[in-house]
Amino acid sequence: MVVIQNIINESLVDEEALINHAQKLMDEFDVGDSELLIRIVSPVEIQVLNNEYRSKNQPTNVLAFPGEIPPEVGEKILGDVVICAEVVREEAIVAGKDFSDHMIHLAIHGLLHLLGYDHHDMPEATEMEALEVGFLQKIGINDPYQ
């Protein structure tokens, strides 16, 4: 189950598309019955989180936080994907991308982090990028890395 918290009430965010595409990817990875929270936040909030958890005192586009619920609790919580709409908007403008497509890409990117993928080295980055591009192509979004 995908839950959206658009706490800044960003009207450009297509919440239905985010829910549908994130759920589709979760289903593909057999975690469709888990809970995922996608939180849309301000630059201030994401900067605070980025500083606290990554020691980078600046806004960023997306952060992912795995769920930390012990198995004995019986809840399947995948985690949280936190996205800064303003950073996404700025990046989309600079790159000439559609805002909604870029938002979906970053949600998928964050979700893949929660599924155990990363991009700390070239082999990991190549694998994660291929998963992103392949999934985005399935849902009609062009390769975001070109």
Coordinates of C-alpha atoms in Angstrom, one line a residue:
M1 CA 0.0 0.0 0.0
V2 CA 1.3 3.4 -1.0
V3 CA 0.5 6.5 1.1
I4 CA 1.2 10.0 0.0
Q5 CA 1.7 12.9 2.4
N6 CA 1.8 16.1 0.4
I7 CA 2.3 18.3 3.5
I8 CA 3.1 21.4 1.4
N9 CA 0.0 20.9 -0.8
E10 CA 2.0 21.0 -4.0
S11 CA -0.7 21.1 -6.7
L12 CA 1.6 19.9 -9.4
V13 CA 2.1 16.5 -7.8
D14 CA 0.1 13.8 -9.5
E15 CA -0.6 11.7 -6.3
E16 CA -2.6 9.1 -8.2
A17 CA 0.2 8.5 -10.7
L18 CA 2.8 8.3 -7.8
I19 CA 0.7 5.7 -6.0
N20 CA 0.0 3.6 -9.1
H21 CA 3.5 3.5 -10.3
A22 CA 5.1 2.9 -6.9
Q23 CA 2.6 0.1 -6.3
K24 CA 3.4 -1.5 -9.6
L25 CA 7.1 -1.6 -8.9
M26 CA 6.4 -2.9 -5.4
D27 CA 4.3 -5.7 -6.9
E28 CA 7.1 -6.5 -9.4
F29 CA 9.4 -7.0 -6.4
D30 CA 6.8 -9.0 -4.5
V31 CA 6.5 -6.5 -1.7
G32 CA 3.1 -5.1 -2.8
D33 CA 1.5 -5.8 0.5
S34 CA 4.1 -3.7 2.4
E35 CA 3.4 0.0 3.3
L36 CA 5.4 2.8 1.6
L37 CA 5.1 6.4 2.5
I38 CA 5.9 9.0 -0.1
R39 CA 6.3 12.4 1.6
I40 CA 6.4 15.6 -0.4
V41 CA 8.2 18.3 1.6
S42 CA 9.7 21.8 1.5
P43 CA 13.4 22.6 0.9
V44 CA 13.8 23.4 4.6
E45 CA 12.5 20.0 5.7
I46 CA 14.6 18.0 3.3
Q47 CA 17.7 20.1 4.2
V48 CA 17.2 19.3 7.9
L49 CA 16.9 15.6 7.1
N50 CA 19.8 15.6 4.7
N51 CA 22.0 17.3 7.3
E52 CA 20.9 15.0 10.1
Y53 CA 21.2 11.7 8.2
R54 CA 23.8 12.4 5.6
S55 CA 25.8 15.3 7.1
K56 CA 25.0 17.4 4.0
N57 CA 23.6 20.8 4.9
Q58 CA 21.7 21.5 1.7
P59 CA 18.4 20.5 0.1
T60 CA 18.4 17.4 -2.1
N61 CA 15.8 15.9 -4.4
V62 CA 15.0 12.6 -2.7
L63 CA 15.9 10.7 0.5
A64 CA 14.9 7.1 1.4
F65 CA 14.5 5.8 4.9
P66 CA 14.0 2.0 5.4
G67 CA 11.2 0.9 7.8
E68 CA 12.6 -0.2 11.1
I69 CA 9.7 -2.3 12.4
P70 CA 10.8 -5.6 14.1
P71 CA 9.4 -8.7 12.3
E72 CA 7.5 -9.8 15.5
V73 CA 5.3 -6.7 15.2
G74 CA 3.7 -8.2 12.1
E75 CA 3.6 -5.0 10.1
K76 CA 5.2 -4.9 6.6
I77 CA 6.6 -1.4 6.3
L78 CA 9.0 -0.8 3.5
G79 CA 9.9 2.7 4.5
D80 CA 9.6 6.3 3.5
V81 CA 10.6 8.2 0.4
V82 CA 10.9 11.9 1.0
I83 CA 10.9 14.2 -2.0
C84 CA 11.4 17.9 -2.2
A85 CA 8.9 19.2 -4.8
E86 CA 10.8 22.5 -5.2
V87 CA 14.1 20.8 -6.0
V88 CA 12.3 18.5 -8.4
R89 CA 10.7 21.5 -10.2
E90 CA 14.1 23.3 -10.5
E91 CA 15.8 20.2 -11.8
A92 CA 13.0 19.5 -14.3
I93 CA 13.2 23.1 -15.6
V94 CA 17.0 23.0 -16.0
A95 CA 16.9 19.6 -17.7
G96 CA 13.9 20.3 -19.9
K97 CA 11.9 17.4 -18.3
D98 CA 8.3 17.1 -17.4
F99 CA 7.7 17.8 -13.7
S100 CA 5.5 14.7 -13.2
D101 CA 7.9 12.4 -15.0
H102 CA 10.8 13.6 -12.9
M103 CA 8.8 13.3 -9.7
I104 CA 7.9 9.7 -10.6
H105 CA 11.5 8.9 -11.5
L106 CA 12.7 10.1 -8.1
A107 CA 10.0 8.2 -6.3
I108 CA 11.1 5.0 -8.1
H109 CA 14.7 5.9 -7.4
G110 CA 14.0 6.2 -3.7
L111 CA 11.9 3.0 -3.7
L112 CA 14.7 1.1 -5.3
H113 CA 17.0 2.2 -2.4
L114 CA 14.4 0.8 0.0
L115 CA 14.5 -2.5 -2.0
G116 CA 18.3 -2.7 -1.4
Y117 CA 19.7 -1.1 -4.5
D118 CA 22.4 1.6 -4.3
H119 CA 24.8 3.6 -6.5
H120 CA 28.0 3.8 -4.3
D121 CA 30.2 2.2 -7.0
M122 CA 30.0 1.8 -10.8
P123 CA 28.6 -1.8 -10.9
E124 CA 25.8 -0.9 -8.4
A125 CA 25.1 2.3 -10.1
T126 CA 24.8 0.6 -13.5
E127 CA 22.4 -2.1 -12.1
M128 CA 20.2 0.5 -10.4
E129 CA 20.1 2.8 -13.4
A130 CA 19.1 -0.1 -15.6
L131 CA 16.3 -1.0 -13.3
E132 CA 15.1 2.6 -13.2
V133 CA 15.3 3.1 -17.0
G134 CA 13.6 -0.3 -17.7
F135 CA 10.7 0.4 -15.3
L136 CA 10.2 3.9 -16.4
Q137 CA 10.1 2.8 -20.1
K138 CA 7.3 0.3 -19.1
I139 CA 5.2 3.2 -17.8
G140 CA 6.0 5.5 -20.7
I141 CA 8.7 7.7 -19.3
N142 CA 11.8 8.4 -21.3
D143 CA 15.3 7.5 -20.0
P144 CA 16.0 10.2 -17.4
Y145 CA 19.7 9.8 -17.8
Q146 CA 19.9 10.9 -21.4

